[in-house]
C-alpha positions as CSV (number, residue, x, y, z in Angstrom):
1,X,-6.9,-46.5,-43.9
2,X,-5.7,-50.1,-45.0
3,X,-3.6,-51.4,-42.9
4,X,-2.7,-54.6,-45.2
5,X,-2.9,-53.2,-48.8
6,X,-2.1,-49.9,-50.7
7,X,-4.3,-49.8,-53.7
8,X,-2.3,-47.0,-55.1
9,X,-0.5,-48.7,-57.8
10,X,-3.7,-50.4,-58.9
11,X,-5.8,-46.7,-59.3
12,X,-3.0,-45.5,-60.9
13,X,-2.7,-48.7,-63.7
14,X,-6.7,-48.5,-64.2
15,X,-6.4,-44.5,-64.2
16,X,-9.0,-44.3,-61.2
17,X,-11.9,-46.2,-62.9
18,X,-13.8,-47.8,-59.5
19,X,-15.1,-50.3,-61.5
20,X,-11.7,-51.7,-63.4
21,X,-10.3,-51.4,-59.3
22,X,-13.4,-53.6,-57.9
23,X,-13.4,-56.2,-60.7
24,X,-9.7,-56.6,-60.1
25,X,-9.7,-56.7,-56.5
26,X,-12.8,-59.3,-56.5
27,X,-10.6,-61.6,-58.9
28,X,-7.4,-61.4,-56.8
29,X,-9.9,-62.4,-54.3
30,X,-11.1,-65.3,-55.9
31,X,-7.8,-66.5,-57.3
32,X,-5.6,-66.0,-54.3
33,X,-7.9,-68.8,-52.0
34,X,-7.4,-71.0,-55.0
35,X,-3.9,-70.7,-55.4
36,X,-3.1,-70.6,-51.3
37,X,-4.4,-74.0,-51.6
38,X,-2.7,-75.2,-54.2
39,X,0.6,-73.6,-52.7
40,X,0.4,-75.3,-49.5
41,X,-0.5,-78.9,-51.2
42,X,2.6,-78.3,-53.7
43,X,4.9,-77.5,-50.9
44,X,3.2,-80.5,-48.6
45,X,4.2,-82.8,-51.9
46,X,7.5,-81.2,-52.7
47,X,5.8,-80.2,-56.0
48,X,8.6,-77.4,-56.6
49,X,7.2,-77.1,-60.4
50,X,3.4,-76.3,-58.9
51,X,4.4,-74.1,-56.2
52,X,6.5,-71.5,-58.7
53,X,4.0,-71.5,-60.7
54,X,1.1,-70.5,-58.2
55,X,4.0,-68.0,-56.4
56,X,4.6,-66.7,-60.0
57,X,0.8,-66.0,-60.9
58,X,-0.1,-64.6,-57.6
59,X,3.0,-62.1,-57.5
60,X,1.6,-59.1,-59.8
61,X,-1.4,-59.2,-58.1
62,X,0.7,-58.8,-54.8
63,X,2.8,-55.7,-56.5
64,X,-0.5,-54.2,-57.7
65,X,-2.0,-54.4,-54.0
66,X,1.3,-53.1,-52.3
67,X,1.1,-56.5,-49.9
68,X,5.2,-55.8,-49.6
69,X,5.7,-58.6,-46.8
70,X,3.8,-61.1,-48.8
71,X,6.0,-60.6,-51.7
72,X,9.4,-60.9,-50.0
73,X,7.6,-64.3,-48.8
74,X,6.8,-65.2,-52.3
75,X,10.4,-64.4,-53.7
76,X,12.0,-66.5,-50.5
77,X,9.3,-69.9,-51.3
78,X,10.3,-68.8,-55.7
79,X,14.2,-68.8,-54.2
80,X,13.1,-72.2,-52.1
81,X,11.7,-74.2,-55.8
82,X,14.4,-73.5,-57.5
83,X,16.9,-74.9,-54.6
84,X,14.2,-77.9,-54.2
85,X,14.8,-77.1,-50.5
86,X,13.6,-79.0,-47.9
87,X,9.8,-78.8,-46.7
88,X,10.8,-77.7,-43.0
89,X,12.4,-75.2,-44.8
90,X,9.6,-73.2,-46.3
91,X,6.7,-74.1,-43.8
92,X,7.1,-70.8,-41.5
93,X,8.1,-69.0,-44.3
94,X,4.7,-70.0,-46.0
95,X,2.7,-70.2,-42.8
96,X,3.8,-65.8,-42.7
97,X,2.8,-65.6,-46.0
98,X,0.0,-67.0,-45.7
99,X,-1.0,-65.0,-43.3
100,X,-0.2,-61.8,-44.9
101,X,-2.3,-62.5,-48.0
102,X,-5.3,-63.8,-46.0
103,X,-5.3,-60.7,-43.8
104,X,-5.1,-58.6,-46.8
105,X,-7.9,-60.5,-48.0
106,X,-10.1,-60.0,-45.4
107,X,-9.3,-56.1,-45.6
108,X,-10.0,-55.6,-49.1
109,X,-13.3,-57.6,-48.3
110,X,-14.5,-55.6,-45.6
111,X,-13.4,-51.8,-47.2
112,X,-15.2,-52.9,-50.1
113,X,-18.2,-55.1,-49.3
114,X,-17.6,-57.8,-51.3
């Protein structure tokens, strides 16, 4: 049972097709390391434009996996662009997000082998 992740949402979107499921799960894999990255440099460089648009892309893929505490993260760093708030504002928030993501990651790579 996955602890991190509830690929319900995502079985029910691609009707149950394993394949469609895989192939999505191994490019949320690929583009969530990316855009972690690019997340934490934005919000290192006050970059407020960069890190919406990385929280924006990486949000469906969140919904789709059911990765619920990673997605109030996301909405609170979105919520922290558009205020321009101050770094030490967002780092914990961030670091918990991170966090949730990456272990999510690491799930989805071990139930499934990739």
């Amino acid at each position: 049972m996955a602890l991190y992740y509830d690929l319900g949402p995502l079985y029910r979107e691609y009707n149950n097709d394993k394949e469609l499921v895989r192939a999505r799960l191994i490019d949320f894999l690929l583009d969530s390391k990316k855009r972690l990255k690019k997340i934490k440099k934005g919000i290192d460089e006050k970059e407020y434009a960069k890190v919406e648009k990385h929280i924006k892309s990486l949000k469906p893929s969140l919904e789709f996996l059911g990765v619920d505490q990673a997605i109030d993260e996301a909405n609170q760093i979105e919520e922290w662009t558009l205020d321009q708030g101050k770094t030490k504002e967002v780092k914990e928030i961030f670091k918990s997000f991170q966090l949730h993501v990456k272990n999510a990651r690491k799930e989805i790579k071990k139930d499934f082998d990739l």
